[in-house]
mmCIF file of C-alpha atoms and ligand atoms in Angstrom:
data_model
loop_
_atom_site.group_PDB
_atom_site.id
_atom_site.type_symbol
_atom_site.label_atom_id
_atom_site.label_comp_id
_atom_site.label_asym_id
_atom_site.label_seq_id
_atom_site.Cartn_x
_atom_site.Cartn_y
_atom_site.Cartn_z
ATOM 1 C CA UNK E 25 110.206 96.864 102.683
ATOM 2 C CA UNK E 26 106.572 95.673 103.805
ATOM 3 C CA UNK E 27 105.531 93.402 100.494
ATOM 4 C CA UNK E 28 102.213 93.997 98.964
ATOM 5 C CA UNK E 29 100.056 90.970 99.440
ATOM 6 C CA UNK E 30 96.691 92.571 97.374
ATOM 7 C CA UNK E 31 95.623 95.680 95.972
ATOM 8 C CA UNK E 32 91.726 95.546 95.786
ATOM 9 C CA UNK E 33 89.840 97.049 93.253
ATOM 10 C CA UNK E 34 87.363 99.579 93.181
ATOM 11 C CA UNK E 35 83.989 98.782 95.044
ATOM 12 C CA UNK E 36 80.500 99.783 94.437
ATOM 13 C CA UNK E 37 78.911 102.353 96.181
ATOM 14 C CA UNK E 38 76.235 102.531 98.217
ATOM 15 C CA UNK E 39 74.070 105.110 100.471
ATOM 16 C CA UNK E 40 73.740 105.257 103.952
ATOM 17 C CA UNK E 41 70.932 107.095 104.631
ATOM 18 C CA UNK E 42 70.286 109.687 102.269
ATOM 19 C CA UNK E 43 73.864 111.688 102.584
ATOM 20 C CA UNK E 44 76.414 109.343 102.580
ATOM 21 C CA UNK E 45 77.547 107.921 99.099
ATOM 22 C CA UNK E 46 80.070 105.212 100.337
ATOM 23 C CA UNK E 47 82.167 102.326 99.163
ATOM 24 C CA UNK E 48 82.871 99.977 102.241
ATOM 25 C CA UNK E 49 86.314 98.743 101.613
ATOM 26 C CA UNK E 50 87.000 97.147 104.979
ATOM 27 C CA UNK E 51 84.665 94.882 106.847
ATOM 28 C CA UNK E 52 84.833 92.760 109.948
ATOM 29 C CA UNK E 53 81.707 90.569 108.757
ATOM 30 C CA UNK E 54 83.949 89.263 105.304
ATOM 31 C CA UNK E 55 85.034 86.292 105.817
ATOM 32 C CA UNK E 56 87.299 85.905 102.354
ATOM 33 C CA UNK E 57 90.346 83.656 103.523
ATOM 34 C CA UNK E 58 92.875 86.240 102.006
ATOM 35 C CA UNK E 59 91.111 89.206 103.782
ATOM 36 C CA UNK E 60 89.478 89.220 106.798
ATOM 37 C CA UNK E 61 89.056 90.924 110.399
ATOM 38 C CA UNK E 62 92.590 89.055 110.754
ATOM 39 C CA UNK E 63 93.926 91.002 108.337
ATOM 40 C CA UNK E 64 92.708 94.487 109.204
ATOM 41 C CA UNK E 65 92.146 93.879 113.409
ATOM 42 C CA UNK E 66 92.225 96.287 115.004
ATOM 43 C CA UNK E 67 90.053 98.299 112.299
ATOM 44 C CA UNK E 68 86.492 96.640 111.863
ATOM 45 C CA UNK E 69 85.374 98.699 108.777
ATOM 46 C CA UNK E 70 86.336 101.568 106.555
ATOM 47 C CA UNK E 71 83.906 103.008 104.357
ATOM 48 C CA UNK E 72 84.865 105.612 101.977
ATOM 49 C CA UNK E 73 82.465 108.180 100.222
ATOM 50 C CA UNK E 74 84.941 109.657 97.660
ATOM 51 C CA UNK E 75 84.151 113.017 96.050
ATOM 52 C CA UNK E 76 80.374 113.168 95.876
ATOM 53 C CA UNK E 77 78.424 116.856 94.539
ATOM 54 C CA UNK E 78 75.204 117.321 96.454
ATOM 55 C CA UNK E 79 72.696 120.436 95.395
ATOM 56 C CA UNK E 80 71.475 122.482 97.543
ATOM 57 C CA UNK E 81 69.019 121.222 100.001
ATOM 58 C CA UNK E 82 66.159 123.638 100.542
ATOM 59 C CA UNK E 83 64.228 121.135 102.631
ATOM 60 C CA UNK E 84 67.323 121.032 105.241
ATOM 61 C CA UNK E 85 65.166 122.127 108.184
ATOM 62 C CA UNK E 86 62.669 119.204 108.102
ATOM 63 C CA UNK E 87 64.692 116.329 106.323
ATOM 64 C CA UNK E 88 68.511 116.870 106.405
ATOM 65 C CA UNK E 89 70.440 114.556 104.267
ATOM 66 C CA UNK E 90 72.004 112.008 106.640
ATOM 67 C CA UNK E 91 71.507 109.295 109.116
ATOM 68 C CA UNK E 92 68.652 109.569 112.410
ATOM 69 C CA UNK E 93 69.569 108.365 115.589
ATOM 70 C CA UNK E 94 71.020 104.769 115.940
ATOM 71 C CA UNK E 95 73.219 102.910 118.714
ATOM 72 C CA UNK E 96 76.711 102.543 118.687
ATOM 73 C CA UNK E 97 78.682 99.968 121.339
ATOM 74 C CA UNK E 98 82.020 98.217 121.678
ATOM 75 C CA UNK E 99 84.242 100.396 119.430
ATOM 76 C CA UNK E 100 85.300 104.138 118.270
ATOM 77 C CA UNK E 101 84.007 105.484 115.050
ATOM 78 C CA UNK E 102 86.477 108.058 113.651
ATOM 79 C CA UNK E 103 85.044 110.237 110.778
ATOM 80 C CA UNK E 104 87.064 112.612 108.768
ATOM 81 C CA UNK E 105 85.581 115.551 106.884
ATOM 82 C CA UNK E 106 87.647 116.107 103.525
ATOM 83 C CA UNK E 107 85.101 118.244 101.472
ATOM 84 C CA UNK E 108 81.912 119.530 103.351
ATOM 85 C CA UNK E 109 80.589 119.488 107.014
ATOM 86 C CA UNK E 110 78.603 116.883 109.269
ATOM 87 C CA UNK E 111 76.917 117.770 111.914
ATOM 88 C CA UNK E 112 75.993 115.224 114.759
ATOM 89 C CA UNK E 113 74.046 115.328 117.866
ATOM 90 C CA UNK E 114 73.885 112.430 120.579
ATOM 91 C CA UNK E 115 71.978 110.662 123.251
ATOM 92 C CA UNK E 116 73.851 112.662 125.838
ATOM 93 C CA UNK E 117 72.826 116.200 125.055
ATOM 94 C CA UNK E 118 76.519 116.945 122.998
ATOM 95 C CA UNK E 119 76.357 118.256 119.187
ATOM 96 C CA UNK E 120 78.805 119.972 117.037
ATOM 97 C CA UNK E 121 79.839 119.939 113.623
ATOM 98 C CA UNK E 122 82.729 118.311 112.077
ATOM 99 C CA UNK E 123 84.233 121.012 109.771
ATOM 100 C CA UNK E 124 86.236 120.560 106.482
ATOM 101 C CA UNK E 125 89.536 119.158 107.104
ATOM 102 C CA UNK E 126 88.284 117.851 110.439
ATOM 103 C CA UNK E 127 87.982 114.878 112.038
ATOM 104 C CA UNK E 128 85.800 113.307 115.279
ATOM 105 C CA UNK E 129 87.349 110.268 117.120
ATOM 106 C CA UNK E 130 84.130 109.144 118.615
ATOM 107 C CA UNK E 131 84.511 106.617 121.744
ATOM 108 C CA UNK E 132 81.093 104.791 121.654
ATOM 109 C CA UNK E 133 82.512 102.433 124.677
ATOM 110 C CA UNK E 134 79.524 101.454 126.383
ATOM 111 C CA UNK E 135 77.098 102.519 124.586
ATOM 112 C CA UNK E 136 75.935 105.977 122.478
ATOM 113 C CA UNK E 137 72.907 106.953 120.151
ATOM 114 C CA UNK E 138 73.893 109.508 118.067
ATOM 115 C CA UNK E 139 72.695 111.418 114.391
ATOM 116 C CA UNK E 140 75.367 112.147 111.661
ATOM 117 C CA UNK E 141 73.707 114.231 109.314
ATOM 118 C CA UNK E 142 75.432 117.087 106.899
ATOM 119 C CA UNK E 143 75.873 120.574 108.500
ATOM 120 C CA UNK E 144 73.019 123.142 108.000
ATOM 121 C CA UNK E 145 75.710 124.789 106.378
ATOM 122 C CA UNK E 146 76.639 122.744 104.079
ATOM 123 C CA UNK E 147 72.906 121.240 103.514
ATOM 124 C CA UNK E 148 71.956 124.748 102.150
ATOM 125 C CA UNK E 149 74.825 125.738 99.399
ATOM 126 C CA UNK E 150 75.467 121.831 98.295
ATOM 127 C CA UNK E 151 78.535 120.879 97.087
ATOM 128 C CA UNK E 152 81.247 118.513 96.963
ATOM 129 C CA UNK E 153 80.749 115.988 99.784
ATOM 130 C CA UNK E 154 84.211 113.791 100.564
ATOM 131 C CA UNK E 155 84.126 111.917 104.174
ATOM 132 C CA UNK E 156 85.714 108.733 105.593
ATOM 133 C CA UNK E 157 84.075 106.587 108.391
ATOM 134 C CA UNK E 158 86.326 104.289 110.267
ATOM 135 C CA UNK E 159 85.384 101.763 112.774
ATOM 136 C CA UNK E 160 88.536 101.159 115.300
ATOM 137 C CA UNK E 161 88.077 98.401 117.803
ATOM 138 C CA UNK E 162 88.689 98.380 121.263
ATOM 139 C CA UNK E 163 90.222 95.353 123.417
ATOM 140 C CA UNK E 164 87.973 93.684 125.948
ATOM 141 C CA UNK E 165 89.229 96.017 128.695
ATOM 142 C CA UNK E 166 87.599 98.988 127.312
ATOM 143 C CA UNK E 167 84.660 97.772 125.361
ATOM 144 C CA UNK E 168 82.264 99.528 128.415
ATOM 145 C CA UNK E 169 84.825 102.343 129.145
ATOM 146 C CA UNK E 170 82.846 106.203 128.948
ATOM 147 C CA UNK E 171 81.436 107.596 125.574
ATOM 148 C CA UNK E 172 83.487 110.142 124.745
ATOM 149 C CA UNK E 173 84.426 112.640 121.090
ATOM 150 C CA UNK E 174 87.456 114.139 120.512
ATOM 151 C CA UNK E 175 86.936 117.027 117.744
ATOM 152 C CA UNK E 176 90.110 117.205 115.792
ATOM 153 C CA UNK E 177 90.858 120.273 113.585
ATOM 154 C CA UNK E 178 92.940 120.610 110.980
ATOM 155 C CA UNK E 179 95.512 123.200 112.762
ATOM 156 C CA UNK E 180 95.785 120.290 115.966
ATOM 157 C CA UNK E 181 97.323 117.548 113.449
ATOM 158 C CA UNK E 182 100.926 117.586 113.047
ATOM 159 C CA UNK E 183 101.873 118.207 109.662
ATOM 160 C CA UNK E 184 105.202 116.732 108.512
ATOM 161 C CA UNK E 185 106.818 117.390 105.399
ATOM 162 C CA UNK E 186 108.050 114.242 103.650
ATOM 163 C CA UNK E 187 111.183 114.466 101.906
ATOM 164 C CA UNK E 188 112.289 113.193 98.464
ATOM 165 C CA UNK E 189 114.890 110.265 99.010
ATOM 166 C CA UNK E 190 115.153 109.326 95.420
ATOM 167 C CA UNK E 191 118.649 110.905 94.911
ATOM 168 C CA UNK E 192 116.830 112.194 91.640
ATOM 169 C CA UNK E 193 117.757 115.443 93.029
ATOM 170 C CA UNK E 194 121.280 114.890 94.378
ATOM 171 C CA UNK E 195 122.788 116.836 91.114
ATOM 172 C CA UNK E 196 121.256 120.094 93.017
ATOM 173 C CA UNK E 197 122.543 118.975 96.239
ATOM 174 C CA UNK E 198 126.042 118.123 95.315
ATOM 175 C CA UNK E 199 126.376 121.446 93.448
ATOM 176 C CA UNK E 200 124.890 123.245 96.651
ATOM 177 C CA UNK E 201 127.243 121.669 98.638
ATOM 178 C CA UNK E 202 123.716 121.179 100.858
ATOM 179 C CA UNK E 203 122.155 118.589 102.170
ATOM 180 C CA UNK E 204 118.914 119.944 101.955
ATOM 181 C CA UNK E 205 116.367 117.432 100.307
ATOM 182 C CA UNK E 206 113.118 118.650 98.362
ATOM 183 C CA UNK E 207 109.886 118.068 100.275
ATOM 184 C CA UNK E 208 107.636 116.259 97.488
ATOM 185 C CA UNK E 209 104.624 115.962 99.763
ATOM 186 C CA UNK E 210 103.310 116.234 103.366
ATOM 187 C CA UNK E 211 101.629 114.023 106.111
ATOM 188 C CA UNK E 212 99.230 114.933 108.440
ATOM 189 C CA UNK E 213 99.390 112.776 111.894
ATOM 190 C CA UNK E 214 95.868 112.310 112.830
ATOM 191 C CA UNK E 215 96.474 109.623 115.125
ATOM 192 C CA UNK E 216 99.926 107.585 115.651
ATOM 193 C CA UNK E 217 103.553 108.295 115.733
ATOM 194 C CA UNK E 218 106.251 109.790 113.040
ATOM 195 C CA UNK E 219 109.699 108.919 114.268
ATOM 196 C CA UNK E 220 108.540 110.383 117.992
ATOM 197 C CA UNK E 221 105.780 112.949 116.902
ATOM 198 C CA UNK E 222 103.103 112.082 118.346
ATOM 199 C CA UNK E 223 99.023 112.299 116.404
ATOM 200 C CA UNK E 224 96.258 114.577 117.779
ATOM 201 C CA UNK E 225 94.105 111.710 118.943
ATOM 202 C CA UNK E 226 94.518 109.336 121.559
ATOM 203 C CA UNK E 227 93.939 106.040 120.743
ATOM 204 C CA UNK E 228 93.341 102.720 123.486
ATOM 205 C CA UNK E 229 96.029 100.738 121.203
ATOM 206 C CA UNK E 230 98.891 101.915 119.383
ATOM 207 C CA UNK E 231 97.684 102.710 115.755
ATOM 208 C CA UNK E 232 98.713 105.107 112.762
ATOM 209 C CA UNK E 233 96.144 107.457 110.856
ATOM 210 C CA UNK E 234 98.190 109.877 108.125
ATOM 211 C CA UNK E 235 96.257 112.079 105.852
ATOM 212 C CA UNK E 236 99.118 112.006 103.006
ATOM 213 C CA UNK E 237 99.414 114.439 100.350
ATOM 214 C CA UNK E 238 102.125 114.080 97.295
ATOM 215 C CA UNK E 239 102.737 117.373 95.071
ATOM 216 C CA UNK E 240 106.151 116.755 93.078
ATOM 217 C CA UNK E 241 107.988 113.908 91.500
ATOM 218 C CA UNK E 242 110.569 112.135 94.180
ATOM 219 C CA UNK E 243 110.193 109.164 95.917
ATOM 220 C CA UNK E 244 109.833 109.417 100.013
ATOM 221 C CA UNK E 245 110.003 106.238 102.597
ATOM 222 C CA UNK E 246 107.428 105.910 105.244
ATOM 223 C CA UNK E 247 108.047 103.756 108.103
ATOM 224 C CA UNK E 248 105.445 101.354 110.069
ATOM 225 C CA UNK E 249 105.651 99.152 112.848
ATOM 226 C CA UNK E 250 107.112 95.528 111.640
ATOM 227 C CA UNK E 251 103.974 94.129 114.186
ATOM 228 C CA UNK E 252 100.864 96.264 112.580
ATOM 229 C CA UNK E 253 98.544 95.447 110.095
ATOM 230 C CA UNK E 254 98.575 98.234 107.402
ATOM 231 C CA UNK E 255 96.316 99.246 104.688
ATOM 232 C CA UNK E 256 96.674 102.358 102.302
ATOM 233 C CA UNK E 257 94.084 103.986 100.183
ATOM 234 C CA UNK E 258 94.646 105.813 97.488
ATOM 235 C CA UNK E 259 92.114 108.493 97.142
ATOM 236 C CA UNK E 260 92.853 110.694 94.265
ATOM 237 C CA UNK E 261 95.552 110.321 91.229
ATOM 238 C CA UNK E 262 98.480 107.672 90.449
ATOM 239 C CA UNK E 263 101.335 106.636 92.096
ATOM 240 C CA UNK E 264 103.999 103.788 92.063
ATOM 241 C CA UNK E 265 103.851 102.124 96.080
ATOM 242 C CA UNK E 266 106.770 99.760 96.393
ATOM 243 C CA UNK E 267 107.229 100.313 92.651
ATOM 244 C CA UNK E 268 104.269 99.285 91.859
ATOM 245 C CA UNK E 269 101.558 101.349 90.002
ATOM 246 C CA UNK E 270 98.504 102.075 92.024
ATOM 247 C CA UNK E 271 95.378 104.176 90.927
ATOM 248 C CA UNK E 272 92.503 106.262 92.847
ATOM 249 C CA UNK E 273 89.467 103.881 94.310
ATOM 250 C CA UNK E 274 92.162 100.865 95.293
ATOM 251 C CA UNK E 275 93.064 100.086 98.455
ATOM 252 C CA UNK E 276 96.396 98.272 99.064
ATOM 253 C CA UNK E 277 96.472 95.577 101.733
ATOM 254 C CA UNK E 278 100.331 95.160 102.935
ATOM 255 C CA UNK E 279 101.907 91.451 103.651
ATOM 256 C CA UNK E 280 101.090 90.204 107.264
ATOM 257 C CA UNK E 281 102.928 91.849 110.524
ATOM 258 C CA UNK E 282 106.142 89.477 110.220
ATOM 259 C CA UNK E 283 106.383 89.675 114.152
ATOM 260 C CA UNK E 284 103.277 88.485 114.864
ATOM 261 C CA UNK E 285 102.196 86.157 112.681
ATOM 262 C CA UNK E 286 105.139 84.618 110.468
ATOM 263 C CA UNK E 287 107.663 84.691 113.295
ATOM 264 C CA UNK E 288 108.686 82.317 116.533
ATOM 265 C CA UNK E 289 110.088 85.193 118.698
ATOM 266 C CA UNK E 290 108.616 88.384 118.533
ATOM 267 C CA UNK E 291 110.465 91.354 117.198
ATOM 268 C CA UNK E 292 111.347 94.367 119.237
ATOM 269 C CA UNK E 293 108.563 97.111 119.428
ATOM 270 C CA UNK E 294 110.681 99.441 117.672
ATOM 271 C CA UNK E 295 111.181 97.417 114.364
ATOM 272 C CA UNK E 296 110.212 99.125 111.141
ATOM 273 C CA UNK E 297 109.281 98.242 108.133
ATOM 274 C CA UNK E 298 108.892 100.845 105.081
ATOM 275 C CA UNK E 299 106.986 101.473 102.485
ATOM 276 C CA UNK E 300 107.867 103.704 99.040
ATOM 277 C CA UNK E 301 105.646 105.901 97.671
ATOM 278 C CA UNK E 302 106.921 107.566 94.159
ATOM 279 C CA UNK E 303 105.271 110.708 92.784
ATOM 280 C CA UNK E 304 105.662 110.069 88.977
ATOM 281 C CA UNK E 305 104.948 114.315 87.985
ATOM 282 C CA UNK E 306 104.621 116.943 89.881
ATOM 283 C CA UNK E 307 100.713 117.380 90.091
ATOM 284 C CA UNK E 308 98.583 120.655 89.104
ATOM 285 C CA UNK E 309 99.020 122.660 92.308
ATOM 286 C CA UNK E 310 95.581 122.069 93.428
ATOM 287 C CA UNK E 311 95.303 118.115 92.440
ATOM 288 C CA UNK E 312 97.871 116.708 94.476
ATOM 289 C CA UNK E 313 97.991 112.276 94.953
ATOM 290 C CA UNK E 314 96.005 111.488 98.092
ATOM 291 C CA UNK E 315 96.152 108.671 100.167
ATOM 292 C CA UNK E 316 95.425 107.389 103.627
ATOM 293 C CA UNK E 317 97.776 105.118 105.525
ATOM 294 C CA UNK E 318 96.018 103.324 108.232
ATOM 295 C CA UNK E 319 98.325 100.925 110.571
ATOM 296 C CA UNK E 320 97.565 99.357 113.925
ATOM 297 C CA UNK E 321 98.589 96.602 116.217
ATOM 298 C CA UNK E 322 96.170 93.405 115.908
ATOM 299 C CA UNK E 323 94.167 93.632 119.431
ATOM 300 C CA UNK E 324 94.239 89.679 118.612
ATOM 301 C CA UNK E 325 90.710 89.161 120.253
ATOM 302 C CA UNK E 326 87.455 86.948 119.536
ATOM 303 C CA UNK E 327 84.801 89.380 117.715
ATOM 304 C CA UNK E 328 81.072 89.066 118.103
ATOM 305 C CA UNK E 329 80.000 91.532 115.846
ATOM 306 C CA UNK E 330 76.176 92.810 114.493
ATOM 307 C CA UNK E 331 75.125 95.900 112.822
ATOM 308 C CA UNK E 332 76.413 98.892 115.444
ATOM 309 C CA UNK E 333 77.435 96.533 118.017
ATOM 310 C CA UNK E 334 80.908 95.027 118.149
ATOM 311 C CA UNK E 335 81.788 92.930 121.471
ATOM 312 C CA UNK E 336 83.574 89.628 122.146
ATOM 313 C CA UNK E 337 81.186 86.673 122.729
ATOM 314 C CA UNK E 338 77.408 86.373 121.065
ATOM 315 C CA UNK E 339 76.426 86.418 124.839
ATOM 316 C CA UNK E 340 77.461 90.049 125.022
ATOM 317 C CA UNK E 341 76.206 90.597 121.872
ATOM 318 C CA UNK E 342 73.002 89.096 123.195
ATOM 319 C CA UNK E 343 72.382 91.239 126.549
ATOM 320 C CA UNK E 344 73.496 94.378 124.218
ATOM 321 C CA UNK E 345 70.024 93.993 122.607
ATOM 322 C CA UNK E 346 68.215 92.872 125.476
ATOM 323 C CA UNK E 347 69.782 96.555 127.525
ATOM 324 C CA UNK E 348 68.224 98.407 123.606
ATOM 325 C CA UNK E 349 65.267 96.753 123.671
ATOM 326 C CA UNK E 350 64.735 97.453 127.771
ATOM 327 C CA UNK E 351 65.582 101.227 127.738
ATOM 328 C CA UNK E 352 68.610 99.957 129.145
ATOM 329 C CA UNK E 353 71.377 100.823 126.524
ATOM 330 C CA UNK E 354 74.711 102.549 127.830
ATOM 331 C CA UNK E 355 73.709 102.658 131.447
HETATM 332 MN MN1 MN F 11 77.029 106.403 113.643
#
């Protein structure tokens, strides 16, 4: 089992622009001993903007709620839609909206200016607003690769049931004569691999993104790569993770890859560790525990990081504002 090393507690949140009501629980700028870019590498900042109700906004047309055009270079940002719509537009002439359930894998590589604002859609009934932004790093070698999106629906994720190992139900089982298990929750595979299925994004270095959903009482196993860094939000409701009790607005921060950092010879790529998550009551139908697991091998590389940018050495970082300040950005 993958030890615990620090559940954090609940952050403050803050606005970026006027439509999204975040709490940043990852970044690459801390420099906290105990949690760092170290310990999250290859993901350079996670911000969260939990369940949020917005009214309607008649003035959508001239001033959507959102974020205007700014620069992105060095990195992906992957946004997932959980309750309303974004809509973005970029330097390049592509738009589209990120629907509910969705999510864009965004390759800024080289360089992008892009606009996330909320759809027109969604801007005009209001609602419940629930996103994630994630900032994924990419190594040296593809820092100035092509911009590119991938638009991720719902129906393209593999969804995986997860299946109560607890034994809690073996009484069933035994007087079945079955060996069928109860499935106490699902996964969806954004981006990564479940025991050889693969996520519907592609990714430059291996990492996991599952959308995880608990509904009845049972305990299931995941299982990570022994040589990734690994995080886990919990979202919405209470659950015990590695027997420990965990509530909505924490994010747990999992012990150091053993292979990497703690050990002379390097494990095999193929060694897991797991983690237990244990659904204490089955949840109203509609409320089920969410979480977000988020695992990924450490890219292990120097970061020279400001605002939007992300490269290697301040030099880059440098010439990255002399190419936005010359017209010169991306090219
Ligand atoms: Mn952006």
């Amino acid at each position: 089992m993958r030890p615990i090393k620090q559940i954090h507690g609940d952050k403050a949140p803050h606005w970026v622009g006027d439509g999204f009501f975040v709490k940043t629980l990852i970044n690459h700028l801390d420099d906290h001993p105990d949690f760092n870019y170290s310990h999250t590498d290859p993901f350079l900042l996670f911000d969260y903007g939990e369940p949020t109700t917005f009214s309607p906004n008649p003035d959508y047309q001239t001033q959507p709620h959102g974020v205007g055009q700014h620069p992105h270079k060095g990195f992906e940002t992957v946004t997932i839609a959980y309750s309303g719509e974004i809509s973005h537009a970029d330097s390049t002439g592509g738009r589209g909206d990120i629907l509910e359930g969705g999510v864009q894998w965004m390759t800024a590589g080289r360089g992008i200016l892009h606009e996330e604002f909320h759809s027109e859609a969604f801007g005009q009934r209001g609602g419940v607003f629930s996103m994630v932004q994630l900032w994924v790093n990419l190594p040296s070698a593809n820092k100035l690769t092509d911009p590119k999106y991938q638009s991720i629906k719902r129906v393209d994720m593999p969804i995986i049931e997860l299946m109560d190992d607890s034994g809690a139900g073996s009484q069933d089982t035994v007087a079945k004569g079955a060996d069928k298990q109860t499935a106490i929750g699902q996964v969806a595979i954004i981006a990564g691999d479940w025991h050889g299925v693969t996520g519907a994004a592609t990714t430059f270095t291996p990492i996991n993104l599952w959308d995880i959903e608990l509904h009845t009482m049972g305990t299931t196993t995941l299982q990570i790569p022994s040589t990734h860094n690994t995080l886990l939000l919990v979202q919405e409701g209470t659950l015990l993770v590695n027997g420990v009790s965990v509530s909505a607005g924490r994010l747990i921060q999992f012990a150091a890859p053993t292979s990497v950092y703690n050990q002379p010879m390097p494990l095999s790529d193929d060694a897991t560790d797991t983690i237990e998550l244990t659904c204490l009551a089955t949840t109203d139908e509609n409320a089920p525990i969410k979480l977000l697991l988020l695992s990924g091998q450490p890219i292990g590389e120097p970061v020279a990081g400001y605002g939007p940018f992300v490269m290697n050495t301040q030099e880059e970082l440098r010439q990255t504002f002399r190419d936005y300040q010359t017209g010169n950005f991306g090219k």
